[in-house]
């Protein structure tokens, strides 16, 4: 666990004040590198403003509230992911999470119809996602929920999804698109804009089950969505670093937001993820200002209540 490179001081400074809006830490149903309280202390040490607790299986706003009390200097935030364990597309669960302070609602990930149907293979040598083993164990026990769908057979967004979008809009929290397909993401983002959702992020569009081409990413950016660039996607070999850099440039740095997606025991420390990403971007020729916008400005746009977002 100590064989990972340390971020440079320049990179640390560039991401200071950022939120890591996508981390997987303990407690969880699988092994994690660090727990949420210890991560909060680490974030305070390196100057990160906060992080969003991502779980594929449970809502995390209650946990986040406890962590904020223990480590008040770090803005630990909760979320909910609409997989089977949460009842799928469940407006009541979203309403409860929002009232408890959740800041992000992910569309289904591991239980999405797209993820279940997807036959795309990781690139050779890529590290598989940890949740795959847990999903396989559920399959072996016969207790896997039905796939969670977001559109009908004609590609129209389901009314229950629109109910969720209206809850998100009313509480002014962030919609994340989860592991939907490209066409599903476009449909949901359009519906979200119709329902007046103001904060939208397309979850790791380079991930194996998404792989959105740059042209489709530009279409989503024009619709007002940010494109999430997760450190683990290239770090684990699911996309080449050079391909990721080319896509960021094609879509525009103003439309990208950096996150780590870290927490796996074999990966770098979670609190290092954004700075390690910054070092990679610096080496690729991105400017300090471009990195600051992607890491700090845009992450705060997703994580902070509207009244507190700097103008």
PDB file of C-alpha atoms in Angstrom:
ATOM      1  CA  UNK A   1       0.000   0.000   0.000  1.00  0.00           C
ATOM      2  CA  UNK A   2       3.062   2.291   0.231  1.00  0.00           C
ATOM      3  CA  UNK A   3       4.301   1.689  -3.343  1.00  0.00           C
ATOM      4  CA  UNK A   4       2.255   4.494  -4.868  1.00  0.00           C
ATOM      5  CA  UNK A   5       3.844   7.803  -5.926  1.00  0.00           C
ATOM      6  CA  UNK A   6       3.366  10.881  -3.771  1.00  0.00           C
ATOM      7  CA  UNK A   7       1.735  13.935  -5.383  1.00  0.00           C
ATOM      8  CA  UNK A   8       3.866  16.985  -6.050  1.00  0.00           C
ATOM      9  CA  UNK A   9       3.521  20.133  -3.959  1.00  0.00           C
ATOM     10  CA  UNK A  10       2.330  21.990  -7.065  1.00  0.00           C
ATOM     11  CA  UNK A  11      -0.463  19.466  -7.620  1.00  0.00           C
ATOM     12  CA  UNK A  12      -1.477  19.608  -3.959  1.00  0.00           C
ATOM     13  CA  UNK A  13      -1.809  23.367  -4.225  1.00  0.00           C
ATOM     14  CA  UNK A  14      -3.865  23.192  -7.419  1.00  0.00           C
ATOM     15  CA  UNK A  15      -6.525  20.934  -5.863  1.00  0.00           C
ATOM     16  CA  UNK A  16      -6.631  22.673  -2.482  1.00  0.00           C
ATOM     17  CA  UNK A  17     -10.238  23.507  -1.629  1.00  0.00           C
ATOM     18  CA  UNK A  18     -11.676  20.825  -3.917  1.00  0.00           C
ATOM     19  CA  UNK A  19     -14.317  18.248  -3.102  1.00  0.00           C
ATOM     20  CA  UNK A  20     -13.717  14.666  -4.128  1.00  0.00           C
ATOM     21  CA  UNK A  21     -17.265  13.910  -5.231  1.00  0.00           C
ATOM     22  CA  UNK A  22     -16.844  10.159  -5.698  1.00  0.00           C
ATOM     23  CA  UNK A  23     -15.131   7.981  -3.069  1.00  0.00           C
ATOM     24  CA  UNK A  24     -15.728   4.418  -1.867  1.00  0.00           C
ATOM     25  CA  UNK A  25     -14.660   4.014   1.771  1.00  0.00           C
ATOM     26  CA  UNK A  26     -15.538   1.911   4.807  1.00  0.00           C
ATOM     27  CA  UNK A  27     -17.904   0.897   6.203  1.00  0.00           C
ATOM     28  CA  UNK A  28     -18.951  -1.025   3.103  1.00  0.00           C
ATOM     29  CA  UNK A  29     -19.897  -4.546   2.025  1.00  0.00           C
ATOM     30  CA  UNK A  30     -16.406  -5.042   0.602  1.00  0.00           C
ATOM     31  CA  UNK A  31     -12.897  -4.258   1.758  1.00  0.00           C
ATOM     32  CA  UNK A  32     -11.886  -0.611   1.612  1.00  0.00           C
ATOM     33  CA  UNK A  33      -8.568   1.144   2.134  1.00  0.00           C
ATOM     34  CA  UNK A  34      -9.786   3.629   4.755  1.00  0.00           C
ATOM     35  CA  UNK A  35     -12.913   4.544   6.689  1.00  0.00           C
ATOM     36  CA  UNK A  36     -14.847   7.782   6.387  1.00  0.00           C
ATOM     37  CA  UNK A  37     -13.650   9.351   9.662  1.00  0.00           C
ATOM     38  CA  UNK A  38      -9.964   8.708   8.967  1.00  0.00           C
ATOM     39  CA  UNK A  39     -10.412  10.010   5.424  1.00  0.00           C
ATOM     40  CA  UNK A  40     -11.863  13.242   6.809  1.00  0.00           C
ATOM     41  CA  UNK A  41      -8.759  13.723   8.972  1.00  0.00           C
ATOM     42  CA  UNK A  42      -6.522  13.037   5.960  1.00  0.00           C
ATOM     43  CA  UNK A  43      -8.452  15.527   3.818  1.00  0.00           C
ATOM     44  CA  UNK A  44      -7.981  18.173   6.491  1.00  0.00           C
ATOM     45  CA  UNK A  45      -4.237  17.505   6.419  1.00  0.00           C
ATOM     46  CA  UNK A  46      -3.931  17.927   2.638  1.00  0.00           C
ATOM     47  CA  UNK A  47      -6.365  20.836   2.240  1.00  0.00           C
ATOM     48  CA  UNK A  48      -9.358  19.225   0.564  1.00  0.00           C
ATOM     49  CA  UNK A  49     -12.704  20.857   1.364  1.00  0.00           C
ATOM     50  CA  UNK A  50     -14.662  17.625   1.574  1.00  0.00           C
ATOM     51  CA  UNK A  51     -15.837  14.466  -0.144  1.00  0.00           C
ATOM     52  CA  UNK A  52     -19.015  12.632  -1.132  1.00  0.00           C
ATOM     53  CA  UNK A  53     -19.553   9.125   0.230  1.00  0.00           C
ATOM     54  CA  UNK A  54     -20.528   6.852  -2.684  1.00  0.00           C
ATOM     55  CA  UNK A  55     -22.083   3.461  -1.973  1.00  0.00           C
ATOM     56  CA  UNK A  56     -23.694   1.192  -4.536  1.00  0.00           C
ATOM     57  CA  UNK A  57     -25.931  -0.295  -1.846  1.00  0.00           C
ATOM     58  CA  UNK A  58     -26.828   2.113   0.987  1.00  0.00           C
ATOM     59  CA  UNK A  59     -27.672   5.770   1.518  1.00  0.00           C
ATOM     60  CA  UNK A  60     -24.838   7.640   3.236  1.00  0.00           C
ATOM     61  CA  UNK A  61     -26.257  10.963   4.473  1.00  0.00           C
ATOM     62  CA  UNK A  62     -26.576   9.741   8.071  1.00  0.00           C
ATOM     63  CA  UNK A  63     -22.956   8.565   8.073  1.00  0.00           C
ATOM     64  CA  UNK A  64     -21.848  11.865   6.625  1.00  0.00           C
ATOM     65  CA  UNK A  65     -23.589  13.834   9.374  1.00  0.00           C
ATOM     66  CA  UNK A  66     -21.745  11.859  12.047  1.00  0.00           C
ATOM     67  CA  UNK A  67     -18.389  12.344  10.317  1.00  0.00           C
ATOM     68  CA  UNK A  68     -18.974  16.102  10.052  1.00  0.00           C
ATOM     69  CA  UNK A  69     -19.519  16.205  13.826  1.00  0.00           C
ATOM     70  CA  UNK A  70     -16.305  14.268  14.491  1.00  0.00           C
ATOM     71  CA  UNK A  71     -14.238  16.228  11.932  1.00  0.00           C
ATOM     72  CA  UNK A  72     -16.034  19.579  11.565  1.00  0.00           C
ATOM     73  CA  UNK A  73     -13.375  21.134   9.355  1.00  0.00           C
ATOM     74  CA  UNK A  74     -14.140  18.804   6.448  1.00  0.00           C
ATOM     75  CA  UNK A  75     -17.462  18.835   4.609  1.00  0.00           C
ATOM     76  CA  UNK A  76     -18.301  15.132   4.427  1.00  0.00           C
ATOM     77  CA  UNK A  77     -21.403  14.673   2.282  1.00  0.00           C
ATOM     78  CA  UNK A  78     -23.904  11.891   1.761  1.00  0.00           C
ATOM     79  CA  UNK A  79     -25.515  10.466  -1.346  1.00  0.00           C
ATOM     80  CA  UNK A  80     -27.832   7.756  -2.602  1.00  0.00           C
ATOM     81  CA  UNK A  81     -27.531   5.371  -5.548  1.00  0.00           C
ATOM     82  CA  UNK A  82     -30.756   3.985  -7.006  1.00  0.00           C
ATOM     83  CA  UNK A  83     -29.830   0.318  -7.200  1.00  0.00           C
ATOM     84  CA  UNK A  84     -32.014  -2.574  -6.073  1.00  0.00           C
ATOM     85  CA  UNK A  85     -30.949  -2.320  -2.434  1.00  0.00           C
ATOM     86  CA  UNK A  86     -32.558   1.156  -2.352  1.00  0.00           C
ATOM     87  CA  UNK A  87     -35.685   0.000  -4.161  1.00  0.00           C
ATOM     88  CA  UNK A  88     -34.461   1.055  -7.597  1.00  0.00           C
ATOM     89  CA  UNK A  89     -36.059   4.225  -8.934  1.00  0.00           C
ATOM     90  CA  UNK A  90     -37.519   5.199  -5.584  1.00  0.00           C
ATOM     91  CA  UNK A  91     -38.688   8.827  -5.145  1.00  0.00           C
ATOM     92  CA  UNK A  92     -39.418   8.294  -1.440  1.00  0.00           C
ATOM     93  CA  UNK A  93     -35.858   7.122  -0.765  1.00  0.00           C
ATOM     94  CA  UNK A  94     -34.536  10.159  -2.636  1.00  0.00           C
ATOM     95  CA  UNK A  95     -36.794  12.512  -0.665  1.00  0.00           C
ATOM     96  CA  UNK A  96     -35.623  11.014   2.627  1.00  0.00           C
ATOM     97  CA  UNK A  97     -31.962  11.192   1.585  1.00  0.00           C
ATOM     98  CA  UNK A  98     -32.360  14.795   0.458  1.00  0.00           C
ATOM     99  CA  UNK A  99     -33.972  15.822   3.742  1.00  0.00           C
ATOM    100  CA  UNK A 100     -31.025  14.216   5.547  1.00  0.00           C
ATOM    101  CA  UNK A 101     -28.612  16.339   3.544  1.00  0.00           C
ATOM    102  CA  UNK A 102     -27.563  14.079   0.662  1.00  0.00           C
ATOM    103  CA  UNK A 103     -25.924  16.085  -2.121  1.00  0.00           C
ATOM    104  CA  UNK A 104     -25.804  13.590  -5.015  1.00  0.00           C
ATOM    105  CA  UNK A 105     -28.335  11.112  -6.405  1.00  0.00           C
ATOM    106  CA  UNK A 106     -26.842   8.498  -8.699  1.00  0.00           C
ATOM    107  CA  UNK A 107     -29.010   6.758 -11.241  1.00  0.00           C
ATOM    108  CA  UNK A 108     -28.575   2.945 -11.018  1.00  0.00           C
ATOM    109  CA  UNK A 109     -25.043   1.636 -11.335  1.00  0.00           C
ATOM    110  CA  UNK A 110     -24.437  -2.090 -10.724  1.00  0.00           C
ATOM    111  CA  UNK A 111     -28.146  -2.889 -11.141  1.00  0.00           C
ATOM    112  CA  UNK A 112     -28.831  -0.700 -14.155  1.00  0.00           C
ATOM    113  CA  UNK A 113     -30.286  -2.499 -17.130  1.00  0.00           C
ATOM    114  CA  UNK A 114     -27.351  -1.265 -19.188  1.00  0.00           C
ATOM    115  CA  UNK A 115     -24.760  -2.636 -16.757  1.00  0.00           C
ATOM    116  CA  UNK A 116     -26.514  -6.014 -16.654  1.00  0.00           C
ATOM    117  CA  UNK A 117     -26.805  -6.238 -20.441  1.00  0.00           C
ATOM    118  CA  UNK A 118     -23.422  -4.763 -21.267  1.00  0.00           C
ATOM    119  CA  UNK A 119     -20.990  -7.116 -22.964  1.00  0.00           C
ATOM    120  CA  UNK A 120     -18.104  -4.684 -23.426  1.00  0.00           C
ATOM    121  CA  UNK A 121     -14.805  -6.035 -22.128  1.00  0.00           C
ATOM    122  CA  UNK A 122     -12.204  -4.122 -20.143  1.00  0.00           C
ATOM    123  CA  UNK A 123      -8.979  -3.361 -21.952  1.00  0.00           C
ATOM    124  CA  UNK A 124      -6.295  -6.075 -21.599  1.00  0.00           C
ATOM    125  CA  UNK A 125      -4.655  -5.874 -18.189  1.00  0.00           C
ATOM    126  CA  UNK A 126      -7.352  -3.655 -16.645  1.00  0.00           C
ATOM    127  CA  UNK A 127      -8.191  -4.146 -12.967  1.00  0.00           C
ATOM    128  CA  UNK A 128     -11.795  -5.374 -12.582  1.00  0.00           C
ATOM    129  CA  UNK A 129     -14.269  -3.423 -10.467  1.00  0.00           C
ATOM    130  CA  UNK A 130     -14.500  -4.763  -6.907  1.00  0.00           C
ATOM    131  CA  UNK A 131     -18.295  -4.786  -6.906  1.00  0.00           C
ATOM    132  CA  UNK A 132     -18.272  -7.480  -9.584  1.00  0.00           C
ATOM    133  CA  UNK A 133     -17.380 -10.181  -7.054  1.00  0.00           C
ATOM    134  CA  UNK A 134     -20.138  -9.053  -4.684  1.00  0.00           C
ATOM    135  CA  UNK A 135     -22.691  -9.031  -7.494  1.00  0.00           C
ATOM    136  CA  UNK A 136     -21.578 -12.535  -8.487  1.00  0.00           C
ATOM    137  CA  UNK A 137     -22.067 -13.707  -4.901  1.00  0.00           C
ATOM    138  CA  UNK A 138     -25.599 -12.303  -4.899  1.00  0.00           C
ATOM    139  CA  UNK A 139     -26.263 -14.096  -8.172  1.00  0.00           C
ATOM    140  CA  UNK A 140     -25.057 -17.375  -6.666  1.00  0.00           C
ATOM    141  CA  UNK A 141     -27.581 -16.960  -3.851  1.00  0.00           C
ATOM    142  CA  UNK A 142     -30.409 -16.066  -6.207  1.00  0.00           C
ATOM    143  CA  UNK A 143     -31.142 -12.745  -4.474  1.00  0.00           C
ATOM    144  CA  UNK A 144     -30.238 -10.285  -7.213  1.00  0.00           C
ATOM    145  CA  UNK A 145     -32.943  -7.666  -7.813  1.00  0.00           C
ATOM    146  CA  UNK A 146     -34.467  -7.121 -11.218  1.00  0.00           C
ATOM    147  CA  UNK A 147     -32.525  -4.777 -13.497  1.00  0.00           C
ATOM    148  CA  UNK A 148     -33.370  -1.144 -12.852  1.00  0.00           C
ATOM    149  CA  UNK A 149     -34.575   0.536 -16.047  1.00  0.00           C
ATOM    150  CA  UNK A 150     -34.926   4.270 -16.711  1.00  0.00           C
ATOM    151  CA  UNK A 151     -36.563   4.312 -20.159  1.00  0.00           C
ATOM    152  CA  UNK A 152     -39.348   2.346 -21.846  1.00  0.00           C
ATOM    153  CA  UNK A 153     -39.080   0.270 -25.018  1.00  0.00           C
ATOM    154  CA  UNK A 154     -39.361   3.438 -27.121  1.00  0.00           C
ATOM    155  CA  UNK A 155     -36.562   5.155 -25.189  1.00  0.00           C
ATOM    156  CA  UNK A 156     -38.881   7.500 -23.290  1.00  0.00           C
ATOM    157  CA  UNK A 157     -37.901   8.349 -19.714  1.00  0.00           C
ATOM    158  CA  UNK A 158     -40.169   6.575 -17.240  1.00  0.00           C
ATOM    159  CA  UNK A 159     -42.547   8.680 -15.165  1.00  0.00           C
ATOM    160  CA  UNK A 160     -41.041   7.289 -11.960  1.00  0.00           C
ATOM    161  CA  UNK A 161     -37.651   8.621 -13.073  1.00  0.00           C
ATOM    162  CA  UNK A 162     -39.242  12.011 -13.653  1.00  0.00           C
ATOM    163  CA  UNK A 163     -40.639  11.878 -10.108  1.00  0.00           C
ATOM    164  CA  UNK A 164     -37.083  11.389  -8.850  1.00  0.00           C
ATOM    165  CA  UNK A 165     -35.879  14.259 -11.023  1.00  0.00           C
ATOM    166  CA  UNK A 166     -38.527  16.541  -9.550  1.00  0.00           C
ATOM    167  CA  UNK A 167     -37.341  15.682  -6.033  1.00  0.00           C
ATOM    168  CA  UNK A 168     -33.750  16.438  -7.064  1.00  0.00           C
ATOM    169  CA  UNK A 169     -34.809  19.767  -8.567  1.00  0.00           C
ATOM    170  CA  UNK A 170     -36.846  20.784  -5.538  1.00  0.00           C
ATOM    171  CA  UNK A 171     -33.916  20.192  -3.187  1.00  0.00           C
ATOM    172  CA  UNK A 172     -31.347  21.609  -5.662  1.00  0.00           C
ATOM    173  CA  UNK A 173     -29.027  18.631  -5.370  1.00  0.00           C
ATOM    174  CA  UNK A 174     -26.939  16.916  -8.029  1.00  0.00           C
ATOM    175  CA  UNK A 175     -28.058  14.241 -10.469  1.00  0.00           C
ATOM    176  CA  UNK A 176     -25.357  11.762 -11.485  1.00  0.00           C
ATOM    177  CA  UNK A 177     -26.080   9.394 -14.360  1.00  0.00           C
ATOM    178  CA  UNK A 178     -24.614   6.180 -12.939  1.00  0.00           C
ATOM    179  CA  UNK A 179     -23.970   3.260 -15.292  1.00  0.00           C
ATOM    180  CA  UNK A 180     -26.595   4.111 -17.896  1.00  0.00           C
ATOM    181  CA  UNK A 181     -25.904   3.726 -21.611  1.00  0.00           C
ATOM    182  CA  UNK A 182     -25.099   6.716 -23.784  1.00  0.00           C
ATOM    183  CA  UNK A 183     -28.606   6.963 -25.227  1.00  0.00           C
ATOM    184  CA  UNK A 184     -30.144   6.570 -21.758  1.00  0.00           C
ATOM    185  CA  UNK A 185     -27.888   9.295 -20.390  1.00  0.00           C
ATOM    186  CA  UNK A 186     -28.939  11.698 -23.154  1.00  0.00           C
ATOM    187  CA  UNK A 187     -32.618  10.944 -22.493  1.00  0.00           C
ATOM    188  CA  UNK A 188     -32.299  11.362 -18.714  1.00  0.00           C
ATOM    189  CA  UNK A 189     -30.278  14.572 -18.998  1.00  0.00           C
ATOM    190  CA  UNK A 190     -32.880  16.051 -21.336  1.00  0.00           C
ATOM    191  CA  UNK A 191     -35.656  15.052 -18.935  1.00  0.00           C
ATOM    192  CA  UNK A 192     -33.687  16.499 -16.026  1.00  0.00           C
ATOM    193  CA  UNK A 193     -33.435  19.848 -17.785  1.00  0.00           C
ATOM    194  CA  UNK A 194     -37.183  19.745 -18.476  1.00  0.00           C
ATOM    195  CA  UNK A 195     -37.779  19.096 -14.766  1.00  0.00           C
ATOM    196  CA  UNK A 196     -35.442  22.009 -13.892  1.00  0.00           C
ATOM    197  CA  UNK A 197     -32.602  20.028 -12.362  1.00  0.00           C
ATOM    198  CA  UNK A 198     -29.726  22.516 -12.129  1.00  0.00           C
ATOM    199  CA  UNK A 199     -26.742  20.267 -11.345  1.00  0.00           C
ATOM    200  CA  UNK A 200     -25.991  17.285 -13.571  1.00  0.00           C
ATOM    201  CA  UNK A 201     -22.841  15.183 -13.851  1.00  0.00           C
ATOM    202  CA  UNK A 202     -22.261  12.354 -16.311  1.00  0.00           C
ATOM    203  CA  UNK A 203     -20.659   9.553 -14.305  1.00  0.00           C
ATOM    204  CA  UNK A 204     -17.239   8.384 -15.632  1.00  0.00           C
ATOM    205  CA  UNK A 205     -18.161   8.478 -19.356  1.00  0.00           C
ATOM    206  CA  UNK A 206     -14.988   6.527 -20.224  1.00  0.00           C
ATOM    207  CA  UNK A 207     -15.929   3.544 -18.000  1.00  0.00           C
ATOM    208  CA  UNK A 208     -16.349   0.167 -19.673  1.00  0.00           C
ATOM    209  CA  UNK A 209     -20.163   0.121 -19.623  1.00  0.00           C
ATOM    210  CA  UNK A 210     -20.431   3.760 -20.779  1.00  0.00           C
ATOM    211  CA  UNK A 211     -17.649   4.580 -23.279  1.00  0.00           C
ATOM    212  CA  UNK A 212     -19.338   7.693 -24.586  1.00  0.00           C
ATOM    213  CA  UNK A 213     -17.700   9.133 -27.719  1.00  0.00           C
ATOM    214  CA  UNK A 214     -16.468  12.713 -27.537  1.00  0.00           C
ATOM    215  CA  UNK A 215     -19.270  13.907 -29.841  1.00  0.00           C
ATOM    216  CA  UNK A 216     -21.931  12.595 -27.428  1.00  0.00           C
ATOM    217  CA  UNK A 217     -20.067  14.071 -24.483  1.00  0.00           C
ATOM    218  CA  UNK A 218     -20.085  17.465 -26.210  1.00  0.00           C
ATOM    219  CA  UNK A 219     -23.846  17.141 -26.706  1.00  0.00           C
ATOM    220  CA  UNK A 220     -24.271  16.511 -22.981  1.00  0.00           C
ATOM    221  CA  UNK A 221     -21.985  19.418 -22.095  1.00  0.00           C
ATOM    222  CA  UNK A 222     -24.093  21.696 -24.307  1.00  0.00           C
ATOM    223  CA  UNK A 223     -27.141  20.498 -22.337  1.00  0.00           C
ATOM    224  CA  UNK A 224     -25.484  21.784 -19.155  1.00  0.00           C
ATOM    225  CA  UNK A 225     -23.945  18.597 -17.753  1.00  0.00           C
ATOM    226  CA  UNK A 226     -20.444  18.230 -16.379  1.00  0.00           C
ATOM    227  CA  UNK A 227     -18.436  15.199 -17.496  1.00  0.00           C
ATOM    228  CA  UNK A 228     -16.823  13.353 -14.596  1.00  0.00           C
ATOM    229  CA  UNK A 229     -13.199  12.280 -15.063  1.00  0.00           C
ATOM    230  CA  UNK A 230     -12.431   9.594 -12.487  1.00  0.00           C
ATOM    231  CA  UNK A 231      -8.792   8.931 -11.627  1.00  0.00           C
ATOM    232  CA  UNK A 232      -9.388   5.188 -11.312  1.00  0.00           C
ATOM    233  CA  UNK A 233     -10.730   4.777 -14.859  1.00  0.00           C
ATOM    234  CA  UNK A 234      -7.328   5.318 -16.522  1.00  0.00           C
ATOM    235  CA  UNK A 235      -5.347   4.260 -13.447  1.00  0.00           C
ATOM    236  CA  UNK A 236      -7.010   0.820 -13.550  1.00  0.00           C
ATOM    237  CA  UNK A 237      -6.466   0.521 -17.302  1.00  0.00           C
ATOM    238  CA  UNK A 238     -10.079   0.895 -18.447  1.00  0.00           C
ATOM    239  CA  UNK A 239      -9.097   3.787 -20.714  1.00  0.00           C
ATOM    240  CA  UNK A 240      -5.679   4.950 -21.891  1.00  0.00           C
ATOM    241  CA  UNK A 241      -4.426   8.153 -20.300  1.00  0.00           C
ATOM    242  CA  UNK A 242      -3.736   9.699 -23.713  1.00  0.00           C
ATOM    243  CA  UNK A 243      -7.273   8.911 -24.859  1.00  0.00           C
ATOM    244  CA  UNK A 244      -8.704  10.504 -21.717  1.00  0.00           C
ATOM    245  CA  UNK A 245      -6.611  13.655 -22.200  1.00  0.00           C
ATOM    246  CA  UNK A 246      -7.743  13.906 -25.840  1.00  0.00           C
ATOM    247  CA  UNK A 247     -11.395  13.590 -24.820  1.00  0.00           C
ATOM    248  CA  UNK A 248     -11.067  16.261 -22.121  1.00  0.00           C
ATOM    249  CA  UNK A 249      -9.596  18.633 -24.696  1.00  0.00           C
ATOM    250  CA  UNK A 250     -12.266  17.766 -27.273  1.00  0.00           C
ATOM    251  CA  UNK A 251     -15.121  18.401 -24.841  1.00  0.00           C
ATOM    252  CA  UNK A 252     -13.446  21.309 -23.025  1.00  0.00           C
ATOM    253  CA  UNK A 253     -11.950  21.580 -19.562  1.00  0.00           C
ATOM    254  CA  UNK A 254     -14.750  23.916 -18.461  1.00  0.00           C
ATOM    255  CA  UNK A 255     -17.155  20.989 -18.858  1.00  0.00           C
ATOM    256  CA  UNK A 256     -15.090  18.432 -16.906  1.00  0.00           C
ATOM    257  CA  UNK A 257     -14.926  17.701 -13.188  1.00  0.00           C
ATOM    258  CA  UNK A 258     -12.233  15.596 -11.525  1.00  0.00           C
ATOM    259  CA  UNK A 259     -12.939  12.912  -8.924  1.00  0.00           C
ATOM    260  CA  UNK A 260     -10.951   9.958  -7.641  1.00  0.00           C
ATOM    261  CA  UNK A 261     -13.387   6.984  -7.390  1.00  0.00           C
ATOM    262  CA  UNK A 262     -10.773   5.644  -4.951  1.00  0.00           C
ATOM    263  CA  UNK A 263     -11.002   3.558  -1.793  1.00  0.00           C
ATOM    264  CA  UNK A 264      -9.932   0.143  -3.102  1.00  0.00           C
ATOM    265  CA  UNK A 265      -7.215  -1.436  -0.909  1.00  0.00           C
ATOM    266  CA  UNK A 266      -4.796  -1.888  -3.814  1.00  0.00           C
ATOM    267  CA  UNK A 267      -5.095   1.664  -5.152  1.00  0.00           C
ATOM    268  CA  UNK A 268      -3.409   4.905  -3.986  1.00  0.00           C
ATOM    269  CA  UNK A 269      -4.588   6.709  -0.844  1.00  0.00           C
ATOM    270  CA  UNK A 270      -7.953   8.365  -1.401  1.00  0.00           C
ATOM    271  CA  UNK A 271      -6.768  11.779  -0.280  1.00  0.00           C
ATOM    272  CA  UNK A 272      -3.995  11.663  -2.914  1.00  0.00           C
ATOM    273  CA  UNK A 273      -6.295  10.931  -5.855  1.00  0.00           C
ATOM    274  CA  UNK A 274      -7.079  14.454  -7.044  1.00  0.00           C
ATOM    275  CA  UNK A 275      -3.488  15.614  -6.689  1.00  0.00           C
ATOM    276  CA  UNK A 276      -2.144  12.541  -8.508  1.00  0.00           C
ATOM    277  CA  UNK A 277      -4.644  13.294 -11.257  1.00  0.00           C
ATOM    278  CA  UNK A 278      -3.384  16.887 -11.349  1.00  0.00           C
ATOM    279  CA  UNK A 279       0.195  15.696 -11.773  1.00  0.00           C
ATOM    280  CA  UNK A 280      -0.858  13.558 -14.741  1.00  0.00           C
ATOM    281  CA  UNK A 281      -2.652  16.511 -16.296  1.00  0.00           C
ATOM    282  CA  UNK A 282       0.330  18.811 -15.744  1.00  0.00           C
ATOM    283  CA  UNK A 283       2.598  16.294 -17.448  1.00  0.00           C
ATOM    284  CA  UNK A 284       0.135  16.234 -20.376  1.00  0.00           C
ATOM    285  CA  UNK A 285       0.334  20.009 -20.798  1.00  0.00           C
ATOM    286  CA  UNK A 286      -2.852  21.189 -19.101  1.00  0.00           C
ATOM    287  CA  UNK A 287      -2.520  24.584 -17.430  1.00  0.00           C
ATOM    288  CA  UNK A 288      -2.798  25.350 -13.740  1.00  0.00           C
ATOM    289  CA  UNK A 289      -6.015  27.282 -14.398  1.00  0.00           C
ATOM    290  CA  UNK A 290      -7.591  24.406 -16.360  1.00  0.00           C
ATOM    291  CA  UNK A 291      -6.799  21.953 -13.577  1.00  0.00           C
ATOM    292  CA  UNK A 292      -8.080  24.340 -10.897  1.00  0.00           C
ATOM    293  CA  UNK A 293     -11.397  24.701 -12.759  1.00  0.00           C
ATOM    294  CA  UNK A 294     -11.847  20.950 -13.185  1.00  0.00           C
ATOM    295  CA  UNK A 295     -10.767  20.003  -9.668  1.00  0.00           C
ATOM    296  CA  UNK A 296     -11.950  22.890  -7.500  1.00  0.00           C
ATOM    297  CA  UNK A 297     -14.437  25.168  -9.238  1.00  0.00           C
ATOM    298  CA  UNK A 298     -16.533  22.423 -10.804  1.00  0.00           C
ATOM    299  CA  UNK A 299     -16.459  20.054  -7.833  1.00  0.00           C
ATOM    300  CA  UNK A 300     -17.716  22.849  -5.576  1.00  0.00           C
ATOM    301  CA  UNK A 301     -20.473  23.550  -8.088  1.00  0.00           C
ATOM    302  CA  UNK A 302     -21.702  19.967  -7.618  1.00  0.00           C
ATOM    303  CA  UNK A 303     -21.173  19.638  -3.880  1.00  0.00           C
ATOM    304  CA  UNK A 304     -22.022  22.968  -2.291  1.00  0.00           C
ATOM    305  CA  UNK A 305     -25.501  24.371  -1.640  1.00  0.00           C
ATOM    306  CA  UNK A 306     -26.353  27.095  -4.157  1.00  0.00           C
ATOM    307  CA  UNK A 307     -26.294  29.857  -1.550  1.00  0.00           C
ATOM    308  CA  UNK A 308     -22.678  29.092  -0.642  1.00  0.00           C
ATOM    309  CA  UNK A 309     -21.146  28.519  -4.088  1.00  0.00           C
ATOM    310  CA  UNK A 310     -18.628  31.302  -4.796  1.00  0.00           C
ATOM    311  CA  UNK A 311     -19.638  33.560  -7.692  1.00  0.00           C
TER     312      UNK A 311
END
